[in-house]
PDB file of C-alpha atoms in Angstrom:
ATOM      1  CA  MET Z 152     -78.402  42.032  17.706  1.00  0.00           C
ATOM      2  CA  ASP Z 153     -79.282  45.786  17.699  1.00  0.00           C
ATOM      3  CA  VAL Z 154     -79.059  47.870  14.587  1.00  0.00           C
ATOM      4  CA  ALA Z 155     -76.759  50.481  16.004  1.00  0.00           C
ATOM      5  CA  LEU Z 156     -74.435  47.906  17.840  1.00  0.00           C
ATOM      6  CA  ALA Z 157     -74.126  45.871  14.304  1.00  0.00           C
ATOM      7  CA  TRP Z 158     -72.779  48.919  13.031  1.00  0.00           C
ATOM      8  CA  ASP Z 159     -70.427  49.736  15.631  1.00  0.00           C
ATOM      9  CA  GLU Z 160     -69.061  45.676  15.980  1.00  0.00           C
ATOM     10  CA  ALA Z 161     -68.675  45.214  12.375  1.00  0.00           C
ATOM     11  CA  GLY Z 162     -66.153  48.721  12.343  1.00  0.00           C
ATOM     12  CA  TRP Z 163     -68.414  51.019  10.389  1.00  0.00           C
ATOM     13  CA  GLU Z 164     -69.539  54.538  11.151  1.00  0.00           C
ATOM     14  CA  ARG Z 165     -73.392  54.832  11.156  1.00  0.00           C
ATOM     15  CA  LEU Z 166     -74.201  57.984   9.102  1.00  0.00           C
ATOM     16  CA  ALA Z 167     -78.239  57.165   9.809  1.00  0.00           C
ATOM     17  CA  PRO Z 168     -80.393  54.351  10.988  1.00  0.00           C
ATOM     18  CA  HIS Z 169     -79.895  52.783   7.647  1.00  0.00           C
ATOM     19  CA  VAL Z 170     -76.973  53.901   6.212  1.00  0.00           C
ATOM     20  CA  GLY Z 171     -72.963  53.809   7.255  1.00  0.00           C
ATOM     21  CA  ARG Z 172     -69.386  54.164   6.294  1.00  0.00           C
ATOM     22  CA  ARG Z 173     -66.234  52.563   6.797  1.00  0.00           C
ATOM     23  CA  ARG Z 174     -62.667  54.169   6.074  1.00  0.00           C
ATOM     24  CA  LEU Z 175     -60.560  51.299   4.616  1.00  0.00           C
ATOM     25  CA  PRO Z 176     -57.126  51.209   6.152  1.00  0.00           C
ATOM     26  CA  VAL Z 177     -53.949  52.176   3.858  1.00  0.00           C
ATOM     27  CA  TRP Z 178     -55.649  54.483   1.571  1.00  0.00           C
ATOM     28  CA  ASP Z 179     -58.391  55.505   3.735  1.00  0.00           C
ATOM     29  CA  CYS Z 180     -60.736  55.057   0.658  1.00  0.00           C
ATOM     30  CA  THR Z 181     -64.362  55.127   2.048  1.00  0.00           C
ATOM     31  CA  ALA Z 182     -66.637  51.984   1.341  1.00  0.00           C
ATOM     32  CA  GLY Z 183     -70.980  52.985   1.939  1.00  0.00           C
ATOM     33  CA  LEU Z 184     -73.536  50.377   2.562  1.00  0.00           C
ATOM     34  CA  VAL Z 185     -77.177  51.593   2.560  1.00  0.00           C
ATOM     35  CA  VAL Z 186     -80.049  49.064   4.007  1.00  0.00           C
ATOM     36  CA  GLY Z 187     -83.477  48.708   2.527  1.00  0.00           C
ATOM     37  CA  GLY Z 188     -86.014  46.551   3.576  1.00  0.00           C
ATOM     38  CA  GLU Z 189     -85.256  43.688   0.813  1.00  0.00           C
ATOM     39  CA  SER Z 190     -82.303  44.983  -1.401  1.00  0.00           C
ATOM     40  CA  ALA Z 191     -78.297  46.671   0.229  1.00  0.00           C
ATOM     41  CA  LEU Z 192     -76.549  48.563  -1.737  1.00  0.00           C
ATOM     42  CA  MET Z 193     -72.813  48.392  -1.073  1.00  0.00           C
ATOM     43  CA  ILE Z 194     -70.601  51.829  -2.554  1.00  0.00           C
ATOM     44  CA  GLU Z 195     -66.899  51.020  -3.850  1.00  0.00           C
ATOM     45  CA  ALA Z 196     -65.162  47.687  -3.531  1.00  0.00           C
ATOM     46  CA  GLY Z 197     -62.120  47.674  -2.152  1.00  0.00           C
ATOM     47  CA  SER Z 198     -58.647  47.748  -3.617  1.00  0.00           C
ATOM     48  CA  THR Z 199     -58.038  43.883  -3.687  1.00  0.00           C
ATOM     49  CA  LEU Z 200     -60.329  40.524  -3.648  1.00  0.00           C
ATOM     50  CA  ARG Z 201     -59.179  40.554   0.383  1.00  0.00           C
ATOM     51  CA  GLU Z 202     -60.739  43.835   0.639  1.00  0.00           C
ATOM     52  CA  GLY Z 203     -63.756  43.351  -1.097  1.00  0.00           C
ATOM     53  CA  ALA Z 204     -64.770  40.170   0.443  1.00  0.00           C
ATOM     54  CA  GLU Z 205     -64.139  41.698   4.346  1.00  0.00           C
ATOM     55  CA  LEU Z 206     -66.475  44.233   3.273  1.00  0.00           C
ATOM     56  CA  ARG Z 207     -68.880  41.917   2.000  1.00  0.00           C
ATOM     57  CA  THR Z 208     -68.503  39.792   5.315  1.00  0.00           C
ATOM     58  CA  GLN Z 209     -68.817  42.809   7.103  1.00  0.00           C
ATOM     59  CA  ALA Z 210     -72.160  43.938   5.849  1.00  0.00           C
ATOM     60  CA  ARG Z 211     -73.816  40.193   6.370  1.00  0.00           C
ATOM     61  CA  ARG Z 212     -72.863  40.909  10.007  1.00  0.00           C
ATOM     62  CA  ILE Z 213     -74.906  44.478   9.616  1.00  0.00           C
ATOM     63  CA  LEU Z 214     -77.642  43.008   7.916  1.00  0.00           C
ATOM     64  CA  GLY Z 215     -78.548  40.166   9.529  1.00  0.00           C
ATOM     65  CA  GLY Z 216     -80.921  37.177   8.871  1.00  0.00           C
ATOM     66  CA  GLY Z 217     -78.512  36.232   5.827  1.00  0.00           C
ATOM     67  CA  ARG Z 218     -78.931  38.419   3.913  1.00  0.00           C
ATOM     68  CA  ARG Z 219     -76.662  39.614   1.719  1.00  0.00           C
ATOM     69  CA  VAL Z 220     -75.543  42.573  -0.608  1.00  0.00           C
ATOM     70  CA  THR Z 221     -77.676  42.816  -3.141  1.00  0.00           C
ATOM     71  CA  HIS Z 222     -76.328  45.958  -5.369  1.00  0.00           C
ATOM     72  CA  LEU Z 223     -72.707  47.326  -5.838  1.00  0.00           C
ATOM     73  CA  ALA Z 224     -72.217  50.915  -7.043  1.00  0.00           C
ATOM     74  CA  LEU Z 225     -68.942  52.094  -8.376  1.00  0.00           C
ATOM     75  CA  THR Z 226     -68.175  55.925  -8.262  1.00  0.00           C
ATOM     76  CA  HIS Z 227     -65.062  56.261 -10.681  1.00  0.00           C
ATOM     77  CA  PRO Z 228     -62.356  53.637 -12.033  1.00  0.00           C
ATOM     78  CA  HIS Z 229     -59.223  53.855  -9.586  1.00  0.00           C
ATOM     79  CA  PHE Z 230     -57.746  50.938  -8.321  1.00  0.00           C
ATOM     80  CA  ASP Z 231     -58.653  51.357  -4.300  1.00  0.00           C
ATOM     81  CA  HIS Z 232     -62.249  51.731  -5.517  1.00  0.00           C
ATOM     82  CA  VAL Z 233     -62.798  48.950  -7.652  1.00  0.00           C
ATOM     83  CA  LEU Z 234     -60.268  45.825  -7.828  1.00  0.00           C
ATOM     84  CA  GLY Z 235     -62.580  44.291  -4.995  1.00  0.00           C
ATOM     85  CA  ALA Z 236     -65.821  44.183  -7.259  1.00  0.00           C
ATOM     86  CA  ALA Z 237     -65.438  40.016  -7.607  1.00  0.00           C
ATOM     87  CA  ALA Z 238     -65.953  39.554  -4.398  1.00  0.00           C
ATOM     88  CA  PHE Z 239     -69.213  40.644  -4.636  1.00  0.00           C
ATOM     89  CA  ALA Z 240     -70.217  37.507  -6.559  1.00  0.00           C
ATOM     90  CA  GLY Z 241     -74.081  37.877  -7.811  1.00  0.00           C
ATOM     91  CA  VAL Z 242     -74.839  41.745  -7.064  1.00  0.00           C
ATOM     92  CA  GLU Z 243     -75.929  44.006  -9.730  1.00  0.00           C
ATOM     93  CA  LEU Z 244     -73.014  46.286 -10.788  1.00  0.00           C
ATOM     94  CA  TYR Z 245     -73.505  50.214 -11.594  1.00  0.00           C
ATOM     95  CA  GLY Z 246     -71.468  52.723 -12.685  1.00  0.00           C
ATOM     96  CA  ALA Z 247     -71.562  55.483 -14.835  1.00  0.00           C
ATOM     97  CA  VAL Z 248     -71.846  55.369 -18.789  1.00  0.00           C
ATOM     98  CA  GLY Z 249     -68.510  54.267 -20.581  1.00  0.00           C
ATOM     99  CA  LEU Z 250     -67.343  52.355 -17.392  1.00  0.00           C
ATOM    100  CA  ASP Z 251     -67.633  49.398 -18.345  1.00  0.00           C
ATOM    101  CA  THR Z 252     -65.675  49.823 -21.344  1.00  0.00           C
ATOM    102  CA  LEU Z 253     -62.831  51.479 -19.349  1.00  0.00           C
ATOM    103  CA  LEU Z 254     -62.634  48.699 -16.760  1.00  0.00           C
ATOM    104  CA  ALA Z 255     -62.394  45.969 -19.738  1.00  0.00           C
ATOM    105  CA  ARG Z 256     -59.427  47.963 -22.077  1.00  0.00           C
ATOM    106  CA  GLY Z 257     -57.515  49.298 -18.632  1.00  0.00           C
ATOM    107  CA  ARG Z 258     -56.865  45.889 -16.504  1.00  0.00           C
ATOM    108  CA  ASP Z 259     -53.452  46.005 -17.081  1.00  0.00           C
ATOM    109  CA  GLU Z 260     -53.447  49.823 -16.334  1.00  0.00           C
ATOM    110  CA  LEU Z 261     -55.243  49.110 -12.804  1.00  0.00           C
ATOM    111  CA  ARG Z 262     -52.891  46.439 -12.233  1.00  0.00           C
ATOM    112  CA  ASP Z 263     -50.322  48.749 -12.625  1.00  0.00           C
ATOM    113  CA  SER Z 264     -51.654  51.637 -10.978  1.00  0.00           C
ATOM    114  CA  ALA Z 265     -52.524  49.310  -7.451  1.00  0.00           C
ATOM    115  CA  VAL Z 266     -48.562  47.962  -7.723  1.00  0.00           C
ATOM    116  CA  ARG Z 267     -47.145  51.446  -7.861  1.00  0.00           C
ATOM    117  CA  HIS Z 268     -49.296  52.605  -4.694  1.00  0.00           C
ATOM    118  CA  GLY Z 269     -48.169  49.424  -2.798  1.00  0.00           C
ATOM    119  CA  VAL Z 270     -50.483  46.822  -3.637  1.00  0.00           C
ATOM    120  CA  PRO Z 271     -48.259  43.141  -4.229  1.00  0.00           C
ATOM    121  CA  LEU Z 272     -48.093  42.441  -7.275  1.00  0.00           C
ATOM    122  CA  ASP Z 273     -49.905  38.972  -7.219  1.00  0.00           C
ATOM    123  CA  ALA Z 274     -52.972  40.419  -5.275  1.00  0.00           C
ATOM    124  CA  ALA Z 275     -53.274  43.218  -7.859  1.00  0.00           C
ATOM    125  CA  ALA Z 276     -52.997  40.908 -10.819  1.00  0.00           C
ATOM    126  CA  GLU Z 277     -55.859  38.321  -9.417  1.00  0.00           C
ATOM    127  CA  ALA Z 278     -57.717  41.818  -8.883  1.00  0.00           C
ATOM    128  CA  ALA Z 279     -57.251  42.724 -12.409  1.00  0.00           C
ATOM    129  CA  ASP Z 280     -57.746  39.458 -13.663  1.00  0.00           C
ATOM    130  CA  LEU Z 281     -60.968  38.549 -12.288  1.00  0.00           C
ATOM    131  CA  LEU Z 282     -62.662  42.194 -12.220  1.00  0.00           C
ATOM    132  CA  VAL Z 283     -66.064  42.392 -13.467  1.00  0.00           C
ATOM    133  CA  HIS Z 284     -67.775  44.946 -15.355  1.00  0.00           C
ATOM    134  CA  PRO Z 285     -70.815  47.146 -14.502  1.00  0.00           C
ATOM    135  CA  HIS Z 286     -74.351  45.330 -15.840  1.00  0.00           C
ATOM    136  CA  HIS Z 287     -76.019  49.111 -15.492  1.00  0.00           C
ATOM    137  CA  MET Z 288     -74.622  51.853 -17.025  1.00  0.00           C
ATOM    138  CA  VAL Z 289     -75.993  55.517 -15.441  1.00  0.00           C
ATOM    139  CA  CYS Z 290     -76.154  58.204 -17.974  1.00  0.00           C
ATOM    140  CA  GLY Z 291     -77.852  60.806 -15.639  1.00  0.00           C
ATOM    141  CA  GLU Z 292     -79.914  59.811 -13.069  1.00  0.00           C
ATOM    142  CA  TRP Z 293     -80.943  56.013 -11.656  1.00  0.00           C
ATOM    143  CA  THR Z 294     -83.551  55.287  -8.892  1.00  0.00           C
ATOM    144  CA  LEU Z 295     -82.822  52.250  -7.046  1.00  0.00           C
ATOM    145  CA  ASP Z 296     -85.548  50.963  -4.890  1.00  0.00           C
ATOM    146  CA  LEU Z 297     -84.043  48.746  -2.162  1.00  0.00           C
ATOM    147  CA  GLY Z 298     -87.115  48.000  -0.080  1.00  0.00           C
ATOM    148  CA  GLY Z 299     -88.993  49.340   2.996  1.00  0.00           C
ATOM    149  CA  GLY Z 300     -89.202  52.672   1.831  1.00  0.00           C
ATOM    150  CA  VAL Z 301     -85.572  53.067   1.152  1.00  0.00           C
ATOM    151  CA  GLN Z 302     -84.790  54.944  -2.106  1.00  0.00           C
ATOM    152  CA  VAL Z 303     -81.360  55.993  -3.402  1.00  0.00           C
ATOM    153  CA  LEU Z 304     -80.299  57.974  -6.694  1.00  0.00           C
ATOM    154  CA  LEU Z 305     -77.439  57.207  -8.418  1.00  0.00           C
ATOM    155  CA  ALA Z 306     -76.307  60.464 -10.553  1.00  0.00           C
ATOM    156  CA  ASN Z 307     -73.619  60.452 -13.585  1.00  0.00           C
ATOM    157  CA  VAL Z 308     -71.969  63.899 -12.062  1.00  0.00           C
ATOM    158  CA  GLY Z 309     -69.086  63.925 -13.947  1.00  0.00           C
ATOM    159  CA  PRO Z 310     -66.317  64.253 -15.776  1.00  0.00           C
ATOM    160  CA  GLY Z 311     -64.048  65.648 -12.776  1.00  0.00           C
ATOM    161  CA  HIS Z 312     -61.522  63.596 -10.916  1.00  0.00           C
ATOM    162  CA  SER Z 313     -61.888  60.852 -13.368  1.00  0.00           C
ATOM    163  CA  GLY Z 314     -63.880  60.663 -17.029  1.00  0.00           C
ATOM    164  CA  HIS Z 315     -66.714  58.957 -15.125  1.00  0.00           C
ATOM    165  CA  ASP Z 316     -67.584  60.434 -11.781  1.00  0.00           C
ATOM    166  CA  MET Z 317     -70.609  58.884 -10.012  1.00  0.00           C
ATOM    167  CA  ALA Z 318     -72.733  60.058  -6.693  1.00  0.00           C
ATOM    168  CA  VAL Z 319     -74.908  58.289  -4.696  1.00  0.00           C
ATOM    169  CA  LEU Z 320     -77.842  60.437  -2.960  1.00  0.00           C
ATOM    170  CA  VAL Z 321     -79.566  59.164   0.112  1.00  0.00           C
ATOM    171  CA  PRO Z 322     -82.907  61.205   0.166  1.00  0.00           C
ATOM    172  CA  GLY Z 323     -83.154  62.091   4.174  1.00  0.00           C
ATOM    173  CA  THR Z 324     -86.020  61.348   6.932  1.00  0.00           C
ATOM    174  CA  ASP Z 325     -87.384  62.722   9.333  1.00  0.00           C
ATOM    175  CA  SER Z 326     -84.549  61.451  11.870  1.00  0.00           C
ATOM    176  CA  SER Z 327     -81.931  61.963   8.874  1.00  0.00           C
ATOM    177  CA  PRO Z 328     -80.170  64.300   6.521  1.00  0.00           C
ATOM    178  CA  GLU Z 329     -79.353  63.669   2.775  1.00  0.00           C
ATOM    179  CA  ILE Z 330     -76.233  61.985   2.526  1.00  0.00           C
ATOM    180  CA  VAL Z 331     -73.805  62.163  -0.792  1.00  0.00           C
ATOM    181  CA  PHE Z 332     -71.590  59.579  -1.368  1.00  0.00           C
ATOM    182  CA  CYS Z 333     -69.203  61.939  -3.657  1.00  0.00           C
ATOM    183  CA  GLY Z 334     -66.258  59.531  -4.547  1.00  0.00           C
ATOM    184  CA  ASP Z 335     -62.985  61.498  -4.985  1.00  0.00           C
ATOM    185  CA  LEU Z 336     -64.586  64.238  -6.408  1.00  0.00           C
ATOM    186  CA  VAL Z 337     -64.287  65.215  -2.770  1.00  0.00           C
ATOM    187  CA  GLU Z 338     -61.499  64.383  -0.473  1.00  0.00           C
ATOM    188  CA  GLU Z 339     -60.728  65.781   3.021  1.00  0.00           C
ATOM    189  CA  SER Z 340     -57.872  64.064   4.196  1.00  0.00           C
ATOM    190  CA  GLY Z 341     -55.880  65.687   1.612  1.00  0.00           C
ATOM    191  CA  GLU Z 342     -55.780  67.888  -1.405  1.00  0.00           C
ATOM    192  CA  PRO Z 343     -57.780  66.071  -4.359  1.00  0.00           C
ATOM    193  CA  GLN Z 344     -56.032  64.621  -6.559  1.00  0.00           C
ATOM    194  CA  ALA Z 345     -55.830  64.964 -10.419  1.00  0.00           C
ATOM    195  CA  GLY Z 346     -54.393  62.274 -12.716  1.00  0.00           C
ATOM    196  CA  SER Z 347     -54.105  61.757 -16.417  1.00  0.00           C
ATOM    197  CA  ASP Z 348     -57.533  60.837 -16.806  1.00  0.00           C
ATOM    198  CA  ALA Z 349     -58.829  63.887 -14.501  1.00  0.00           C
ATOM    199  CA  VAL Z 350     -61.134  66.753 -16.200  1.00  0.00           C
ATOM    200  CA  PRO Z 351     -60.133  69.517 -14.292  1.00  0.00           C
ATOM    201  CA  SER Z 352     -62.260  72.016 -16.813  1.00  0.00           C
ATOM    202  CA  ARG Z 353     -65.053  70.501 -15.548  1.00  0.00           C
ATOM    203  CA  TRP Z 354     -64.733  69.422 -11.879  1.00  0.00           C
ATOM    204  CA  PRO Z 355     -65.894  72.539 -10.165  1.00  0.00           C
ATOM    205  CA  ALA Z 356     -69.399  72.423 -12.185  1.00  0.00           C
ATOM    206  CA  ALA Z 357     -68.972  68.665 -11.018  1.00  0.00           C
ATOM    207  CA  LEU Z 358     -68.871  69.993  -7.360  1.00  0.00           C
ATOM    208  CA  ASP Z 359     -72.272  71.601  -8.635  1.00  0.00           C
ATOM    209  CA  ARG Z 360     -73.810  68.829  -9.132  1.00  0.00           C
ATOM    210  CA  LEU Z 361     -73.349  67.355  -5.910  1.00  0.00           C
ATOM    211  CA  LEU Z 362     -74.335  70.553  -4.068  1.00  0.00           C
ATOM    212  CA  ASP Z 363     -77.864  70.682  -5.827  1.00  0.00           C
ATOM    213  CA  LEU Z 364     -78.321  66.695  -5.080  1.00  0.00           C
ATOM    214  CA  GLY Z 365     -77.551  67.220  -1.490  1.00  0.00           C
ATOM    215  CA  GLY Z 366     -78.112  70.887  -0.450  1.00  0.00           C
ATOM    216  CA  ASP Z 367     -76.850  72.921   2.364  1.00  0.00           C
ATOM    217  CA  ASP Z 368     -78.112  70.430   4.822  1.00  0.00           C
ATOM    218  CA  ALA Z 369     -76.836  67.172   3.424  1.00  0.00           C
ATOM    219  CA  LEU Z 370     -73.541  65.129   4.759  1.00  0.00           C
ATOM    220  CA  TYR Z 371     -71.147  64.893   2.393  1.00  0.00           C
ATOM    221  CA  VAL Z 372     -69.149  61.530   2.011  1.00  0.00           C
ATOM    222  CA  PRO Z 373     -65.755  62.069   0.494  1.00  0.00           C
ATOM    223  CA  GLY Z 374     -63.460  59.102  -1.193  1.00  0.00           C
ATOM    224  CA  HIS Z 375     -60.847  59.954   1.477  1.00  0.00           C
ATOM    225  CA  GLY Z 376     -61.375  61.518   5.004  1.00  0.00           C
ATOM    226  CA  ALA Z 377     -64.092  62.550   7.337  1.00  0.00           C
ATOM    227  CA  VAL Z 378     -67.677  63.503   6.318  1.00  0.00           C
ATOM    228  CA  VAL Z 379     -68.221  67.263   5.578  1.00  0.00           C
ATOM    229  CA  ASN Z 380     -70.956  69.464   5.124  1.00  0.00           C
ATOM    230  CA  ALA Z 381     -71.638  71.823   2.124  1.00  0.00           C
ATOM    231  CA  GLU Z 382     -69.086  74.756   3.116  1.00  0.00           C
ATOM    232  CA  PHE Z 383     -66.383  72.311   2.970  1.00  0.00           C
ATOM    233  CA  VAL Z 384     -67.325  71.304  -0.740  1.00  0.00           C
ATOM    234  CA  ARG Z 385     -68.054  75.111  -1.499  1.00  0.00           C
ATOM    235  CA  ALA Z 386     -64.321  75.947  -0.535  1.00  0.00           C
ATOM    236  CA  GLN Z 387     -62.945  73.044  -2.763  1.00  0.00           C
ATOM    237  CA  ARG Z 388     -64.490  73.994  -5.286  1.00  0.00           C
ATOM    238  CA  ALA Z 389     -62.808  77.735  -5.319  1.00  0.00           C
ATOM    239  CA  THR Z 390     -59.778  75.978  -4.508  1.00  0.00           C
ATOM    240  CA  LEU Z 391     -59.827  73.438  -7.303  1.00  0.00           C
ATOM    241  CA  ALA Z 392     -61.328  77.049  -9.717  1.00  0.00           C
ATOM    242  CA  ALA Z 393     -58.333  78.910  -8.849  1.00  0.00           C
ATOM    243  CA  ARG Z 394     -55.964  75.764  -9.275  1.00  0.00           C
ATOM    244  CA  PHE Z 395     -56.688  74.975 -12.562  1.00  0.00           C
ATOM    245  CA  GLY Z 396     -58.294  78.332 -13.895  1.00  0.00           C
ATOM    246  CA  VAL Z 397     -61.472  77.635 -14.485  1.00  0.00           C
ATOM    247  CA  SER Z 398     -64.994  79.297 -12.896  1.00  0.00           C
TER     248      SER Z 398
END
């Protein structure tokens, strides 16, 4: 099957020949997929095991040839991004340093947060009970080689939206720009949400780090909403700095 057609038929938005993303229903959470010559990275796992399994199945359709997702990156520890992780059996799982401890201690809180936002209790409880923890903790930066000349950079850029924010940079090529998966440090479909685990004093600095990673010409993929540019990220930084009274 033609690669572009495979992205379209799976319901994904293609951002580059080897990069796409899917806006999941209900909470409009973005999942990403980066395809290398040998391996494939999924970014985010969805809000339930069913949603995670759907992402896994769609990725297999895009990859073709019996290939599957081999790596999974979680940008931060909120239910709509992590509770589907157990659906990706056998993958190498990455998160910001400390995420493993937080998830181990916070299963009940994740379950309860999912239920408060409308996930059925049985689905939330099952996903929380089976939740898997990251195997690899990213302290600064971590380069993944997916084969075929495709590399991605995992960068611990937080705290900000949460205490454990990680971004994913897909370097540009001759035919595609740099692409930065921002997690919920950037939101386009609504005002950025600052829950009890947010660190407002550090959020603007986290956005500066995103801009340093991607530069002026990158595509910035928010945790929720349409793909944006550097100007949007700078404007959101200014808004957050004013909102929280920080520079």
